Amino acid sequence: MTDPFDLTDEDFDAATGAPGDEATPEPPWLAGLNPEQRRAVETLDGPVLVLSGAGTGKTRVLTTRIAHILHQRRAQPWRVLAVTFTNRAAREMRERLAGMIGPVAESVWLGTFHALSLRILRRHAALAGLRDGFSILDADDQLRLLKQLMADAGLDAKKDPPKAIMGRIQRWKDRGLTPDRVPEEDRRGTGAQRAAMLYTRYQARLLELNACDFGDLLLHTLGIFQAHPEVAAEYQRRFDYILVDEYQDTNVAQYLWLRLLAAGHRNLCCVGDDDQSIYSWRGAEVGNILRFEQDYPGSAVIRLERNYRSTTAILGAASGLIRHNADRLGKDLIAAGAAAADPDAPPVKVRGLWDGEAEARWVVEEIEALSHEGLPAAGTAILVRAAFLMRAFEERLMTCGVPYQVVGGPRFYERLEIRDALAYLRLVAQPDDDLAFERIVNTPKRGLGEASLQSLQVMARKAGMPLLAAARDLADSDELTKRARKALAGFVADVERWRALVGGMPPAELCATILEESGYAAMWKADKSPEAPGRVENLEELVGAVTEFETLDAFLEHIALVMETESKGAAAGVTLMTLHGAKGLEFDVVFLPGWEEDVFPHKRALEEGGQASLEEERRLAYVGLTRARKRAFVSFAANRRIFNNWQAAMPSRFVDELPDDCVEKTSDTGLYGAVTAGFAEEMGGWGTRHPRRSMTGGQGGAGGGARVAPGTGSWKVRDRTGDGLDITVGQRVFHQKFGYGRVLSSEGGKLAVDFEKAGVKTVVAGFVEAV
DNA sequence: TGAAATCACTTTTTT
DNA sequence: AGTGATTTCA
């Protein structure tokens, strides 16, 4: 195979007139690399696979490699394509690159698969059957659309859960399969046929709506490349070098996408770690990394095994654990950093506790103790298997007044009020966005009930026009009651007035105008429920977020792809997040709670995926451990409340798999006596010695119970500025989580408050506001 | 048409 | 337990 870019340095320099090696001093960024890293950076021609273990400098290699390509004048920045998996990784890489090579970093094609696909798709929308300005549906829209289609087809949502169907559709998309290519064996079995049928209709409906979902961004791009070789060729020529981060997490569609783009020059560099593959449930194929060498014969394979992040104890624990996986390329981490040299680096602490609340108490105690040892909360993370495990920690951290932030929790864009507000903006930007129309036509209440909307739907469907246009016509006809007609006409007039304003004023101002004039903001301001003020705040935050953008379209595009408000402000406290969210991050101190059978490894994972899933769960544990630089703590509870009842829990098998020489196991000695050998069995036995405690209804607060049911989902994190000095006994206060209440007593910065909903609770003064 | 009442389902992980 | 959806009642 001839490779147009297989040039020697001399050829290249002669061709471009760039100075030769001796004239160019070695760029500073190469100096600090170890030999393997250096090889990964300097092997520019042909396919390269970098097997990069945790903490071995993967991001550094990627950014340095880009810098090197540019410095060597191998390519212009806009001819380099770098693909990441998350927006965060893209942002981080861009920042680090800018730090090395300056503002020219901006012109590199760097982004997530989805963002880059969208960029390509916008240019060739017509080839995918879309019109300019097509919109991107969020998960909620997708599901609503599917439910409509199911209702039209007379399918029972009880028999075929829309979420399950959606899952199947997405997995087909992950595999690059359009509805007509769904293989026969995928159509057999319960519900499969109906899912395939719905997939066809769903795609058809999306085209009618001039919309696509997340998976379509890739699928359409891929389809265009396959159906129009001249377009594919254009992009093959356009990029001289392609780099891919987290290659182990790519799905089939992404694999094909990359293979197509790299087909010409094969200057493809993929960086990944099979031991950190944790997204198979989303269609990721570890197979992609395992067969790289076969796909790209003659590829260079470079292993990065020197870990600069963690202590030997942490690495030993992680390696010992992951060794239990059969299906891996086999790669060992060698401690090489400053942390490894620390002679009194302590072992990984493993601790068994009575229940989830005791676990939270212990974790926060340790956090407070560590902060006195020079390891402050700001460098500490609590990493959990599933979001519901966060509750106990949030509660405990709040009670103790330790600042914290939840990362990747319920996301900004997913909030009801934000989705509503976005629907207004979408409808104004895209009058044929029917899903947006439906969402807000009667929010706030305009007296347009189901009956009116039903006839509107029917009419629009018959005339083949978008709902907004149909509404305009319907308001002029005499189909509806006078009141409904008037309301509809008013709504249509509003939207048209706002549409006229687009471009005439900054989008943030437009957004504020719409929220005011529609009465949507007023609706929440008038709402008396405890969460309403937070929603008003979020709406204000939304307007603030729009300020960053020049046009409404640019904002909507950003929100569709990024869907998270940029983490603003310094991370001051303990970081609380899921293990999945933690990949690619590092902390001085890491707590890994909830290591119990059925929780971690998760029961559902085992039920659905068997051995393969068990290994994936183990990789997740490995990811968790390897996030830690200096200290790692593993814990498990003998009893845990799941849903609303208590369940006895066995320690996770992963606890036993941790090598003894790297960990120190202790249990609650004060309560249960010293336990050394047979530790896990004994802990597991607790549950049987103390059979399921059934707690009768959490609230009521009585019965000596400090144990009060946790409140609702999310609340805003507040820093502890001002110690609530203006709060006095008898004062009515508002608490983000517990709502309104009255102060009973105050002692040492803590208040006893009688909450209207949650009963009597002790809270830190800084977490309540006087009302 | 809107509010109240009941019901079912939740909690694995997310671009 | 708490949320959201669906059903029932005023």
mmCIF file with all atom_site columns, C-alpha atoms (C1' of nucleotides) in Angstrom, chain A residues 357 641 643-646 694-711 757-761, chain C residues 1-2:
data_model
loop_
_atom_site.group_PDB
_atom_site.id
_atom_site.type_symbol
_atom_site.label_atom_id
_atom_site.label_alt_id
_atom_site.label_comp_id
_atom_site.label_asym_id
_atom_site.label_entity_id
_atom_site.label_seq_id
_atom_site.pdbx_PDB_ins_code
_atom_site.Cartn_x
_atom_site.Cartn_y
_atom_site.Cartn_z
_atom_site.occupancy
_atom_site.B_iso_or_equiv
_atom_site.pdbx_formal_charge
_atom_site.auth_seq_id
_atom_site.auth_comp_id
_atom_site.auth_asym_id
_atom_site.auth_atom_id
_atom_site.pdbx_PDB_model_num
ATOM 1  C CA    . GLU A 1 357 ? -25.123 5.644  57.429 1.00 0.00 ? 357 GLU A CA    1
ATOM 2  C CA    . ARG A 1 641 ? -31.477 0.268  52.635 1.00 0.00 ? 641 ARG A CA    1
ATOM 3  C CA    . PHE A 1 643 ? -35.786 1.287  47.977 1.00 0.00 ? 643 PHE A CA    1
ATOM 4  C CA    . ASN A 1 644 ? -37.291 1.441  51.321 1.00 0.00 ? 644 ASN A CA    1
ATOM 5  C CA    . ASN A 1 645 ? -36.338 -1.744 53.008 1.00 0.00 ? 645 ASN A CA    1
ATOM 6  C CA    . TRP A 1 646 ? -33.245 -2.959 54.709 1.00 0.00 ? 646 TRP A CA    1
ATOM 7  C CA    . SER A 1 694 ? -37.742 -3.423 59.027 1.00 0.00 ? 694 SER A CA    1
ATOM 8  C CA    . MET A 1 695 ? -37.979 0.211  59.665 1.00 0.00 ? 695 MET A CA    1
ATOM 9  C CA    . THR A 1 696 ? -41.481 1.411  59.899 1.00 0.00 ? 696 THR A CA    1
ATOM 10 C CA    . GLY A 1 697 ? -42.147 4.570  57.953 1.00 0.00 ? 697 GLY A CA    1
ATOM 11 C CA    . GLY A 1 698 ? -39.191 6.871  58.256 1.00 0.00 ? 698 GLY A CA    1
ATOM 12 C CA    . GLN A 1 699 ? -40.968 9.986  59.301 1.00 0.00 ? 699 GLN A CA    1
ATOM 13 C CA    . GLY A 1 700 ? -42.659 10.960 62.481 1.00 0.00 ? 700 GLY A CA    1
ATOM 14 C CA    . GLY A 1 701 ? -39.219 11.464 63.891 1.00 0.00 ? 701 GLY A CA    1
ATOM 15 C CA    . ALA A 1 702 ? -40.162 9.841  67.191 1.00 0.00 ? 702 ALA A CA    1
ATOM 16 C CA    . GLY A 1 703 ? -38.859 6.650  68.760 1.00 0.00 ? 703 GLY A CA    1
ATOM 17 C CA    . GLY A 1 704 ? -35.491 8.039  69.726 1.00 0.00 ? 704 GLY A CA    1
ATOM 18 C CA    . GLY A 1 705 ? -34.810 7.982  66.026 1.00 0.00 ? 705 GLY A CA    1
ATOM 19 C CA    . ALA A 1 706 ? -32.399 10.499 64.762 1.00 0.00 ? 706 ALA A CA    1
ATOM 20 C CA    . ARG A 1 707 ? -32.985 8.472  61.662 1.00 0.00 ? 707 ARG A CA    1
ATOM 21 C CA    . VAL A 1 708 ? -35.284 10.512 59.540 1.00 0.00 ? 708 VAL A CA    1
ATOM 22 C CA    . ALA A 1 709 ? -36.130 9.714  55.998 1.00 0.00 ? 709 ALA A CA    1
ATOM 23 C CA    . PRO A 1 710 ? -33.954 11.453 53.500 1.00 0.00 ? 710 PRO A CA    1
ATOM 24 C CA    . GLY A 1 711 ? -35.622 14.184 51.581 1.00 0.00 ? 711 GLY A CA    1
ATOM 25 C CA    . LYS A 1 757 ? -42.088 18.247 55.816 1.00 0.00 ? 757 LYS A CA    1
ATOM 26 C CA    . ALA A 1 758 ? -39.063 16.459 57.196 1.00 0.00 ? 758 ALA A CA    1
ATOM 27 C CA    . GLY A 1 759 ? -39.596 16.838 60.925 1.00 0.00 ? 759 GLY A CA    1
ATOM 28 C CA    . VAL A 1 760 ? -36.900 17.792 63.413 1.00 0.00 ? 760 VAL A CA    1
ATOM 29 C CA    . LYS A 1 761 ? -33.371 17.719 62.039 1.00 0.00 ? 761 LYS A CA    1
ATOM 30 C "C1'" . DA  C 2 1   ? -39.978 7.236  50.102 1.00 0.00 ? 1   DA  C "C1'" 1
ATOM 31 C "C1'" . DG  C 2 2   ? -40.805 10.020 46.552 1.00 0.00 ? 2   DG  C "C1'" 1
#
